[in-house]
Amino acid sequence: LLPCIIASTQNIETDSLKKLLSVTEDGPKRITLLEGLSYAYLSSYPDTALQYALNGLQLAMDINNRKGEAICVNALGNVYFHIGDNAKALEFYLEYLKIKEELKDWNSISVAYYNIASVYVEEQDYSHALVYLFKAKQEDEKAQDSSAILYDAYSLGSTYQRMQKPDSAL
């Protein structure tokens, strides 16, 4: 029953986003909708998610919208991470971080750090993962985002646990 409910919810979300996309002419809004569609399709149809992210990136580049490029580059990283191409995911996540730094867009930069850390965890490169997890936590503390801080703490503990360091995990 649960897969049916999830599929139904996804259809409502994707149908709604597609309808908005069909009537939205504003470039930045279209980019956001394309990125949203990419995210909506990520788990069930990664090829479709990839196409929406690529379309958003192309539009962002066409209208020289660096913030739009950033969100679509991150979406591409998400697709590659989801399908297990960690090298490609890391490439896109590092590009996302570079754009955020270039724009001095410190809002949600912790997402970039966290995504990079996730790739390093998957690759069992825990020392690099910890560097980025601590950066994410530092940014989330600056933003006073208690939900993100809890998630950071969990991720740090989980990484230390993978390293067989239960005292550090606690």
Short mmCIF file of N, CA and C in Angstrom, two decimals:
data_model
loop_
_atom_site.label_atom_id
_atom_site.label_comp_id
_atom_site.label_asym_id
_atom_site.label_seq_id
_atom_site.Cartn_x
_atom_site.Cartn_y
_atom_site.Cartn_z
N LEU A 1 0.81 -1.20 0.00
CA LEU A 1 0.00 0.00 0.00
C LEU A 1 0.86 1.27 0.00
N LEU A 2 1.95 1.23 0.78
CA LEU A 2 2.82 2.40 0.87
C LEU A 2 3.37 2.85 -0.49
N PRO A 3 3.88 1.92 -1.34
CA PRO A 3 4.35 2.37 -2.66
C PRO A 3 3.25 3.05 -3.49
N CYS A 4 2.03 2.59 -3.36
CA CYS A 4 0.92 3.21 -4.09
C CYS A 4 0.67 4.63 -3.61
N ILE A 5 0.73 4.82 -2.29
CA ILE A 5 0.52 6.15 -1.73
C ILE A 5 1.64 7.10 -2.17
N ILE A 6 2.87 6.61 -2.12
CA ILE A 6 4.01 7.43 -2.54
C ILE A 6 3.90 7.79 -4.02
N ALA A 7 3.53 6.80 -4.85
CA ALA A 7 3.40 7.06 -6.29
C ALA A 7 2.30 8.08 -6.55
N SER A 8 1.20 7.97 -5.82
CA SER A 8 0.09 8.91 -5.99
C SER A 8 0.50 10.32 -5.59
N THR A 9 1.21 10.43 -4.48
CA THR A 9 1.69 11.72 -4.02
C THR A 9 2.67 12.31 -5.04
N GLN A 10 3.55 11.46 -5.57
CA GLN A 10 4.51 11.94 -6.56
C GLN A 10 3.78 12.44 -7.80
N ASN A 11 2.75 11.71 -8.25
CA ASN A 11 2.01 12.13 -9.43
C ASN A 11 1.36 13.49 -9.22
N ILE A 12 0.80 13.72 -8.04
CA ILE A 12 0.18 15.00 -7.74
C ILE A 12 1.23 16.11 -7.79
N GLU A 13 2.39 15.85 -7.18
CA GLU A 13 3.46 16.85 -7.15
C GLU A 13 3.99 17.13 -8.56
N THR A 14 4.30 16.07 -9.31
CA THR A 14 4.86 16.28 -10.64
C THR A 14 3.84 16.89 -11.58
N ASP A 15 2.58 16.48 -11.48
CA ASP A 15 1.54 17.07 -12.34
C ASP A 15 1.40 18.56 -12.05
N SER A 16 1.45 18.92 -10.77
CA SER A 16 1.34 20.31 -10.38
C SER A 16 2.52 21.13 -10.91
N LEU A 17 3.73 20.59 -10.76
CA LEU A 17 4.92 21.29 -11.25
C LEU A 17 4.91 21.41 -12.78
N LYS A 18 4.49 20.35 -13.46
CA LYS A 18 4.42 20.40 -14.93
C LYS A 18 3.41 21.44 -15.40
N LYS A 19 2.28 21.51 -14.71
CA LYS A 19 1.26 22.49 -15.07
C LYS A 19 1.81 23.90 -14.89
N LEU A 20 2.49 24.15 -13.77
CA LEU A 20 3.10 25.46 -13.56
C LEU A 20 4.15 25.76 -14.61
N LEU A 21 4.95 24.76 -14.96
CA LEU A 21 6.00 24.95 -15.97
C LEU A 21 5.40 25.35 -17.31
N SER A 22 4.27 24.76 -17.66
CA SER A 22 3.65 25.03 -18.96
C SER A 22 3.13 26.46 -19.09
N VAL A 23 2.88 27.12 -17.95
CA VAL A 23 2.35 28.49 -18.01
C VAL A 23 3.35 29.54 -17.51
N THR A 24 4.55 29.11 -17.16
CA THR A 24 5.54 30.04 -16.62
C THR A 24 6.54 30.41 -17.71
N GLU A 25 6.63 31.71 -17.97
CA GLU A 25 7.57 32.19 -18.98
C GLU A 25 8.84 32.77 -18.35
N ASP A 26 8.73 33.23 -17.12
CA ASP A 26 9.86 33.84 -16.43
C ASP A 26 10.99 32.83 -16.28
N GLY A 27 12.17 33.17 -16.79
CA GLY A 27 13.31 32.26 -16.79
C GLY A 27 13.70 31.73 -15.43
N PRO A 28 13.96 32.60 -14.43
CA PRO A 28 14.35 32.09 -13.12
C PRO A 28 13.29 31.18 -12.48
N LYS A 29 12.03 31.51 -12.67
CA LYS A 29 10.96 30.65 -12.12
C LYS A 29 10.94 29.30 -12.84
N ARG A 30 11.17 29.31 -14.14
CA ARG A 30 11.20 28.05 -14.90
C ARG A 30 12.37 27.17 -14.42
N ILE A 31 13.49 27.80 -14.13
CA ILE A 31 14.66 27.06 -13.64
C ILE A 31 14.31 26.37 -12.32
N THR A 32 13.67 27.11 -11.43
CA THR A 32 13.28 26.54 -10.14
C THR A 32 12.29 25.39 -10.33
N LEU A 33 11.38 25.53 -11.25
CA LEU A 33 10.41 24.45 -11.51
C LEU A 33 11.10 23.23 -12.11
N LEU A 34 12.03 23.44 -13.02
CA LEU A 34 12.77 22.32 -13.62
C LEU A 34 13.58 21.59 -12.55
N GLU A 35 14.21 22.35 -11.66
CA GLU A 35 14.96 21.72 -10.57
C GLU A 35 14.02 20.95 -9.64
N GLY A 36 12.85 21.51 -9.38
CA GLY A 36 11.86 20.84 -8.55
C GLY A 36 11.37 19.54 -9.17
N LEU A 37 11.17 19.56 -10.48
CA LEU A 37 10.78 18.33 -11.18
C LEU A 37 11.91 17.30 -11.13
N SER A 38 13.13 17.76 -11.25
CA SER A 38 14.26 16.84 -11.15
C SER A 38 14.24 16.14 -9.80
N TYR A 39 14.04 16.91 -8.76
CA TYR A 39 14.01 16.33 -7.41
C TYR A 39 12.83 15.38 -7.24
N ALA A 40 11.68 15.76 -7.80
CA ALA A 40 10.48 14.93 -7.67
C ALA A 40 10.65 13.56 -8.35
N TYR A 41 11.40 13.52 -9.43
CA TYR A 41 11.60 12.27 -10.16
C TYR A 41 12.84 11.49 -9.72
N LEU A 42 13.62 12.05 -8.83
CA LEU A 42 14.92 11.48 -8.47
C LEU A 42 14.85 10.01 -8.06
N SER A 43 13.98 9.67 -7.17
CA SER A 43 13.94 8.31 -6.63
C SER A 43 13.36 7.30 -7.60
N SER A 44 12.35 7.70 -8.34
CA SER A 44 11.66 6.73 -9.18
C SER A 44 12.13 6.70 -10.64
N TYR A 45 12.50 7.84 -11.17
CA TYR A 45 12.92 7.92 -12.57
C TYR A 45 14.15 8.82 -12.70
N PRO A 46 15.32 8.30 -12.33
CA PRO A 46 16.52 9.15 -12.36
C PRO A 46 16.86 9.68 -13.76
N ASP A 47 16.52 8.94 -14.81
CA ASP A 47 16.78 9.45 -16.17
C ASP A 47 15.96 10.71 -16.44
N THR A 48 14.72 10.69 -15.98
CA THR A 48 13.85 11.86 -16.14
C THR A 48 14.37 13.00 -15.27
N ALA A 49 14.78 12.68 -14.06
CA ALA A 49 15.35 13.70 -13.16
C ALA A 49 16.56 14.35 -13.81
N LEU A 50 17.40 13.53 -14.43
CA LEU A 50 18.60 14.03 -15.10
C LEU A 50 18.21 15.01 -16.22
N GLN A 51 17.21 14.65 -17.00
CA GLN A 51 16.81 15.49 -18.12
C GLN A 51 16.28 16.85 -17.64
N TYR A 52 15.46 16.83 -16.59
CA TYR A 52 14.95 18.11 -16.06
C TYR A 52 16.09 18.97 -15.52
N ALA A 53 17.04 18.37 -14.83
CA ALA A 53 18.18 19.13 -14.30
C ALA A 53 19.02 19.72 -15.44
N LEU A 54 19.24 18.93 -16.47
CA LEU A 54 19.99 19.42 -17.63
C LEU A 54 19.26 20.56 -18.33
N ASN A 55 17.94 20.42 -18.48
CA ASN A 55 17.15 21.49 -19.11
C ASN A 55 17.22 22.77 -18.27
N GLY A 56 17.15 22.62 -16.96
CA GLY A 56 17.26 23.79 -16.09
C GLY A 56 18.62 24.44 -16.19
N LEU A 57 19.66 23.61 -16.22
CA LEU A 57 21.02 24.15 -16.34
C LEU A 57 21.20 24.88 -17.66
N GLN A 58 20.70 24.31 -18.73
CA GLN A 58 20.82 24.96 -20.04
C GLN A 58 20.11 26.31 -20.05
N LEU A 59 18.90 26.34 -19.50
CA LEU A 59 18.17 27.61 -19.43
C LEU A 59 18.93 28.63 -18.59
N ALA A 60 19.44 28.19 -17.45
CA ALA A 60 20.20 29.10 -16.58
C ALA A 60 21.42 29.66 -17.30
N MET A 61 22.09 28.82 -18.05
CA MET A 61 23.27 29.29 -18.80
C MET A 61 22.85 30.24 -19.92
N ASP A 62 21.73 29.93 -20.58
CA ASP A 62 21.25 30.78 -21.67
C ASP A 62 20.91 32.18 -21.20
N ILE A 63 20.37 32.30 -19.99
CA ILE A 63 19.98 33.63 -19.51
C ILE A 63 20.98 34.18 -18.50
N ASN A 64 22.14 33.50 -18.38
CA ASN A 64 23.22 33.93 -17.49
C ASN A 64 22.73 34.11 -16.05
N ASN A 65 22.08 33.08 -15.54
CA ASN A 65 21.56 33.09 -14.18
C ASN A 65 22.39 32.12 -13.35
N ARG A 66 23.40 32.65 -12.66
CA ARG A 66 24.34 31.80 -11.91
C ARG A 66 23.66 31.10 -10.73
N LYS A 67 22.70 31.75 -10.09
CA LYS A 67 21.99 31.07 -9.00
C LYS A 67 21.21 29.88 -9.54
N GLY A 68 20.63 30.05 -10.70
CA GLY A 68 19.91 28.95 -11.34
C GLY A 68 20.87 27.83 -11.74
N GLU A 69 22.03 28.23 -12.24
CA GLU A 69 23.05 27.22 -12.56
C GLU A 69 23.41 26.42 -11.32
N ALA A 70 23.56 27.12 -10.21
CA ALA A 70 23.95 26.45 -8.96
C ALA A 70 22.94 25.39 -8.57
N ILE A 71 21.65 25.74 -8.56
CA ILE A 71 20.67 24.75 -8.10
C ILE A 71 20.56 23.57 -9.06
N CYS A 72 20.78 23.83 -10.34
CA CYS A 72 20.69 22.73 -11.30
C CYS A 72 21.96 21.86 -11.27
N VAL A 73 23.10 22.46 -11.03
CA VAL A 73 24.34 21.69 -10.87
C VAL A 73 24.22 20.78 -9.65
N ASN A 74 23.64 21.31 -8.57
CA ASN A 74 23.41 20.49 -7.38
C ASN A 74 22.44 19.35 -7.71
N ALA A 75 21.39 19.65 -8.47
CA ALA A 75 20.42 18.62 -8.86
C ALA A 75 21.11 17.52 -9.68
N LEU A 76 22.03 17.91 -10.54
CA LEU A 76 22.77 16.91 -11.31
C LEU A 76 23.62 16.04 -10.39
N GLY A 77 24.24 16.67 -9.40
CA GLY A 77 24.99 15.91 -8.41
C GLY A 77 24.10 14.91 -7.70
N ASN A 78 22.88 15.34 -7.35
CA ASN A 78 21.94 14.45 -6.68
C ASN A 78 21.59 13.24 -7.54
N VAL A 79 21.39 13.47 -8.82
CA VAL A 79 21.07 12.36 -9.72
C VAL A 79 22.22 11.36 -9.77
N TYR A 80 23.42 11.86 -9.99
CA TYR A 80 24.57 10.96 -10.08
C TYR A 80 24.84 10.24 -8.76
N PHE A 81 24.64 10.93 -7.65
CA PHE A 81 24.81 10.29 -6.34
C PHE A 81 23.77 9.18 -6.18
N HIS A 82 22.55 9.47 -6.58
CA HIS A 82 21.46 8.50 -6.44
C HIS A 82 21.71 7.24 -7.26
N ILE A 83 22.31 7.39 -8.43
CA ILE A 83 22.55 6.20 -9.27
C ILE A 83 23.90 5.55 -8.98
N GLY A 84 24.65 6.11 -8.03
CA GLY A 84 25.89 5.49 -7.60
C GLY A 84 27.14 5.91 -8.34
N ASP A 85 27.04 6.95 -9.16
CA ASP A 85 28.23 7.45 -9.84
C ASP A 85 28.84 8.55 -8.96
N ASN A 86 29.56 8.11 -7.93
CA ASN A 86 30.06 9.04 -6.93
C ASN A 86 31.08 10.03 -7.47
N ALA A 87 31.90 9.60 -8.41
CA ALA A 87 32.90 10.52 -8.98
C ALA A 87 32.21 11.68 -9.69
N LYS A 88 31.19 11.38 -10.46
CA LYS A 88 30.45 12.42 -11.18
C LYS A 88 29.67 13.29 -10.20
N ALA A 89 29.09 12.67 -9.19
CA ALA A 89 28.36 13.43 -8.17
C ALA A 89 29.29 14.42 -7.48
N LEU A 90 30.47 13.95 -7.09
CA LEU A 90 31.42 14.83 -6.41
C LEU A 90 31.82 16.00 -7.31
N GLU A 91 32.01 15.72 -8.57
CA GLU A 91 32.36 16.78 -9.54
C GLU A 91 31.29 17.87 -9.54
N PHE A 92 30.03 17.46 -9.60
CA PHE A 92 28.94 18.46 -9.62
C PHE A 92 28.79 19.15 -8.27
N TYR A 93 28.93 18.43 -7.17
CA TYR A 93 28.82 19.05 -5.86
C TYR A 93 29.93 20.07 -5.62
N LEU A 94 31.13 19.77 -6.07
CA LEU A 94 32.23 20.73 -5.94
C LEU A 94 31.99 21.97 -6.81
N GLU A 95 31.41 21.76 -7.98
CA GLU A 95 31.06 22.90 -8.85
C GLU A 95 29.97 23.75 -8.19
N TYR A 96 29.00 23.10 -7.57
CA TYR A 96 27.94 23.80 -6.83
C TYR A 96 28.55 24.67 -5.74
N LEU A 97 29.47 24.09 -4.96
CA LEU A 97 30.15 24.85 -3.90
C LEU A 97 30.91 26.03 -4.49
N LYS A 98 31.60 25.82 -5.58
CA LYS A 98 32.37 26.88 -6.23
C LYS A 98 31.47 28.05 -6.65
N ILE A 99 30.32 27.72 -7.23
CA ILE A 99 29.40 28.77 -7.66
C ILE A 99 28.85 29.53 -6.45
N LYS A 100 28.46 28.79 -5.40
CA LYS A 100 27.94 29.42 -4.19
C LYS A 100 28.98 30.38 -3.60
N GLU A 101 30.24 29.94 -3.56
CA GLU A 101 31.30 30.80 -3.04
C GLU A 101 31.53 32.00 -3.94
N GLU A 102 31.52 31.78 -5.25
CA GLU A 102 31.71 32.86 -6.21
C GLU A 102 30.63 33.94 -6.06
N LEU A 103 29.40 33.50 -5.83
CA LEU A 103 28.28 34.42 -5.67
C LEU A 103 28.20 35.01 -4.26
N LYS A 104 29.05 34.50 -3.37
CA LYS A 104 28.99 34.86 -1.96
C LYS A 104 27.58 34.60 -1.41
N ASP A 105 27.01 33.50 -1.87
CA ASP A 105 25.67 33.07 -1.46
C ASP A 105 25.82 32.08 -0.33
N TRP A 106 25.86 32.61 0.88
CA TRP A 106 26.14 31.75 2.04
C TRP A 106 24.89 31.04 2.54
N ASN A 107 23.71 31.45 2.03
CA ASN A 107 22.49 30.74 2.40
C ASN A 107 22.57 29.31 1.88
N SER A 108 22.34 28.41 2.74
CA SER A 108 22.31 26.97 2.44
C SER A 108 23.61 26.41 1.88
N ILE A 109 24.72 27.10 2.11
CA ILE A 109 26.00 26.55 1.65
C ILE A 109 26.31 25.24 2.37
N SER A 110 25.69 25.08 3.53
CA SER A 110 25.89 23.83 4.27
C SER A 110 25.40 22.63 3.46
N VAL A 111 24.44 22.85 2.59
CA VAL A 111 23.95 21.76 1.72
C VAL A 111 25.09 21.28 0.83
N ALA A 112 25.87 22.20 0.30
CA ALA A 112 27.01 21.82 -0.54
C ALA A 112 28.00 21.00 0.26
N TYR A 113 28.32 21.47 1.46
CA TYR A 113 29.26 20.73 2.31
C TYR A 113 28.73 19.34 2.65
N TYR A 114 27.47 19.29 2.99
CA TYR A 114 26.87 18.01 3.37
C TYR A 114 26.87 17.02 2.20
N ASN A 115 26.51 17.51 1.02
CA ASN A 115 26.48 16.62 -0.15
C ASN A 115 27.87 16.09 -0.49
N ILE A 116 28.86 16.95 -0.39
CA ILE A 116 30.24 16.52 -0.64
C ILE A 116 30.64 15.47 0.38
N ALA A 117 30.30 15.71 1.64
CA ALA A 117 30.61 14.74 2.70
C ALA A 117 29.94 13.40 2.42
N SER A 118 28.73 13.43 1.92
CA SER A 118 27.99 12.19 1.64
C SER A 118 28.72 11.33 0.62
N VAL A 119 29.29 11.97 -0.38
CA VAL A 119 30.05 11.21 -1.37
C VAL A 119 31.28 10.58 -0.72
N TYR A 120 31.99 11.37 0.08
CA TYR A 120 33.18 10.83 0.75
C TYR A 120 32.82 9.68 1.69
N VAL A 121 31.69 9.76 2.36
CA VAL A 121 31.25 8.66 3.22
C VAL A 121 31.04 7.40 2.37
N GLU A 122 30.36 7.55 1.26
CA GLU A 122 30.10 6.40 0.38
C GLU A 122 31.39 5.79 -0.15
N GLU A 123 32.38 6.64 -0.35
CA GLU A 123 33.67 6.17 -0.84
C GLU A 123 34.58 5.70 0.30
N GLN A 124 34.07 5.75 1.51
CA GLN A 124 34.80 5.36 2.72
C GLN A 124 36.04 6.21 2.95
N ASP A 125 36.00 7.44 2.48
CA ASP A 125 37.06 8.42 2.73
C ASP A 125 36.58 9.29 3.88
N TYR A 126 36.64 8.71 5.07
CA TYR A 126 36.01 9.33 6.23
C TYR A 126 36.70 10.60 6.69
N SER A 127 38.00 10.71 6.50
CA SER A 127 38.68 11.93 6.95
C SER A 127 38.18 13.14 6.15
N HIS A 128 38.02 12.98 4.84
CA HIS A 128 37.48 14.08 4.04
C HIS A 128 36.01 14.32 4.38
N ALA A 129 35.27 13.25 4.61
CA ALA A 129 33.85 13.40 4.97
C ALA A 129 33.71 14.24 6.23
N LEU A 130 34.55 13.96 7.23
CA LEU A 130 34.47 14.70 8.49
C LEU A 130 34.76 16.18 8.29
N VAL A 131 35.72 16.50 7.45
CA VAL A 131 36.05 17.90 7.18
C VAL A 131 34.80 18.64 6.70
N TYR A 132 34.10 18.04 5.74
CA TYR A 132 32.93 18.71 5.17
C TYR A 132 31.72 18.66 6.10
N LEU A 133 31.59 17.60 6.89
CA LEU A 133 30.50 17.56 7.86
C LEU A 133 30.67 18.63 8.92
N PHE A 134 31.90 18.83 9.38
CA PHE A 134 32.13 19.89 10.36
C PHE A 134 31.88 21.28 9.76
N LYS A 135 32.22 21.46 8.48
CA LYS A 135 31.92 22.74 7.82
C LYS A 135 30.41 22.95 7.73
N ALA A 136 29.68 21.89 7.39
CA ALA A 136 28.22 21.99 7.31
C ALA A 136 27.65 22.36 8.68
N LYS A 137 28.13 21.69 9.71
CA LYS A 137 27.64 21.96 11.07
C LYS A 137 27.93 23.40 11.47
N GLN A 138 29.12 23.88 11.16
CA GLN A 138 29.49 25.26 11.50
C GLN A 138 28.54 26.26 10.82
N GLU A 139 28.24 26.04 9.55
CA GLU A 139 27.33 26.94 8.83
C GLU A 139 25.92 26.86 9.39
N ASP A 140 25.48 25.65 9.73
CA ASP A 140 24.13 25.48 10.28
C ASP A 140 24.03 26.13 11.66
N GLU A 141 25.12 26.09 12.43
CA GLU A 141 25.13 26.76 13.73
C GLU A 141 25.05 28.27 13.55
N LYS A 142 25.77 28.80 12.56
CA LYS A 142 25.69 30.25 12.27
C LYS A 142 24.25 30.64 11.92
N ALA A 143 23.59 29.78 11.16
CA ALA A 143 22.22 30.05 10.73
C ALA A 143 21.20 29.71 11.81
N GLN A 144 21.67 29.11 12.89
CA GLN A 144 20.80 28.66 13.98
C GLN A 144 19.68 27.75 13.49
N ASP A 145 20.04 26.86 12.58
CA ASP A 145 19.10 25.90 12.00
C ASP A 145 19.15 24.62 12.82
N SER A 146 18.30 24.52 13.83
CA SER A 146 18.38 23.41 14.78
C SER A 146 18.11 22.05 14.12
N SER A 147 17.22 22.00 13.15
CA SER A 147 16.96 20.74 12.46
C SER A 147 18.21 20.27 11.71
N ALA A 148 18.86 21.18 11.02
CA ALA A 148 20.07 20.84 10.27
C ALA A 148 21.20 20.45 11.22
N ILE A 149 21.30 21.13 12.36
CA ILE A 149 22.34 20.81 13.33
C ILE A 149 22.15 19.38 13.86
N LEU A 150 20.91 19.01 14.12
CA LEU A 150 20.63 17.64 14.57
C LEU A 150 21.04 16.63 13.51
N TYR A 151 20.74 16.94 12.26
CA TYR A 151 21.10 16.05 11.17
C TYR A 151 22.62 15.96 11.03
N ASP A 152 23.28 17.10 11.19
CA ASP A 152 24.75 17.11 11.14
C ASP A 152 25.33 16.24 12.25
N ALA A 153 24.78 16.37 13.45
CA ALA A 153 25.28 15.58 14.58
C ALA A 153 25.07 14.09 14.33
N TYR A 154 23.92 13.75 13.80
CA TYR A 154 23.66 12.35 13.46
C TYR A 154 24.68 11.86 12.42
N SER A 155 24.91 12.65 11.40
CA SER A 155 25.83 12.25 10.32
C SER A 155 27.26 12.12 10.84
N LEU A 156 27.66 13.04 11.71
CA LEU A 156 29.00 12.94 12.31
C LEU A 156 29.10 11.66 13.13
N GLY A 157 28.10 11.37 13.96
CA GLY A 157 28.11 10.15 14.77
C GLY A 157 28.14 8.90 13.91
N SER A 158 27.35 8.91 12.85
CA SER A 158 27.31 7.77 11.94
C SER A 158 28.66 7.56 11.26
N THR A 159 29.30 8.64 10.87
CA THR A 159 30.61 8.54 10.21
C THR A 159 31.65 8.00 11.18
N TYR A 160 31.66 8.53 12.41
CA TYR A 160 32.59 8.00 13.41
C TYR A 160 32.31 6.52 13.70
N GLN A 161 31.05 6.14 13.69
CA GLN A 161 30.70 4.74 13.92
C GLN A 161 31.27 3.86 12.80
N ARG A 162 31.18 4.34 11.56
CA ARG A 162 31.75 3.60 10.43
C ARG A 162 33.26 3.48 10.56
N MET A 163 33.87 4.45 11.23
CA MET A 163 35.31 4.45 11.42
C MET A 163 35.71 3.59 12.62
N GLN A 164 34.72 2.94 13.25
CA GLN A 164 34.97 2.12 14.44
C GLN A 164 35.47 2.98 15.60
N LYS A 165 34.92 4.18 15.73
CA LYS A 165 35.27 5.09 16.82
C LYS A 165 34.01 5.43 17.61
N PRO A 166 33.52 4.47 18.40
CA PRO A 166 32.24 4.70 19.09
C PRO A 166 32.30 5.85 20.11
N ASP A 167 33.44 6.08 20.75
CA ASP A 167 33.53 7.19 21.70
C ASP A 167 33.32 8.53 20.99
N SER A 168 33.93 8.69 19.83
CA SER A 168 33.75 9.91 19.05
C SER A 168 32.32 10.00 18.53
N ALA A 169 31.75 8.86 18.18
CA ALA A 169 30.37 8.84 17.69
C ALA A 169 29.41 9.37 18.75
N LEU A 170 29.66 8.99 19.99
CA LEU A 170 28.80 9.49 21.08
C LEU A 170 28.99 10.97 21.28
#
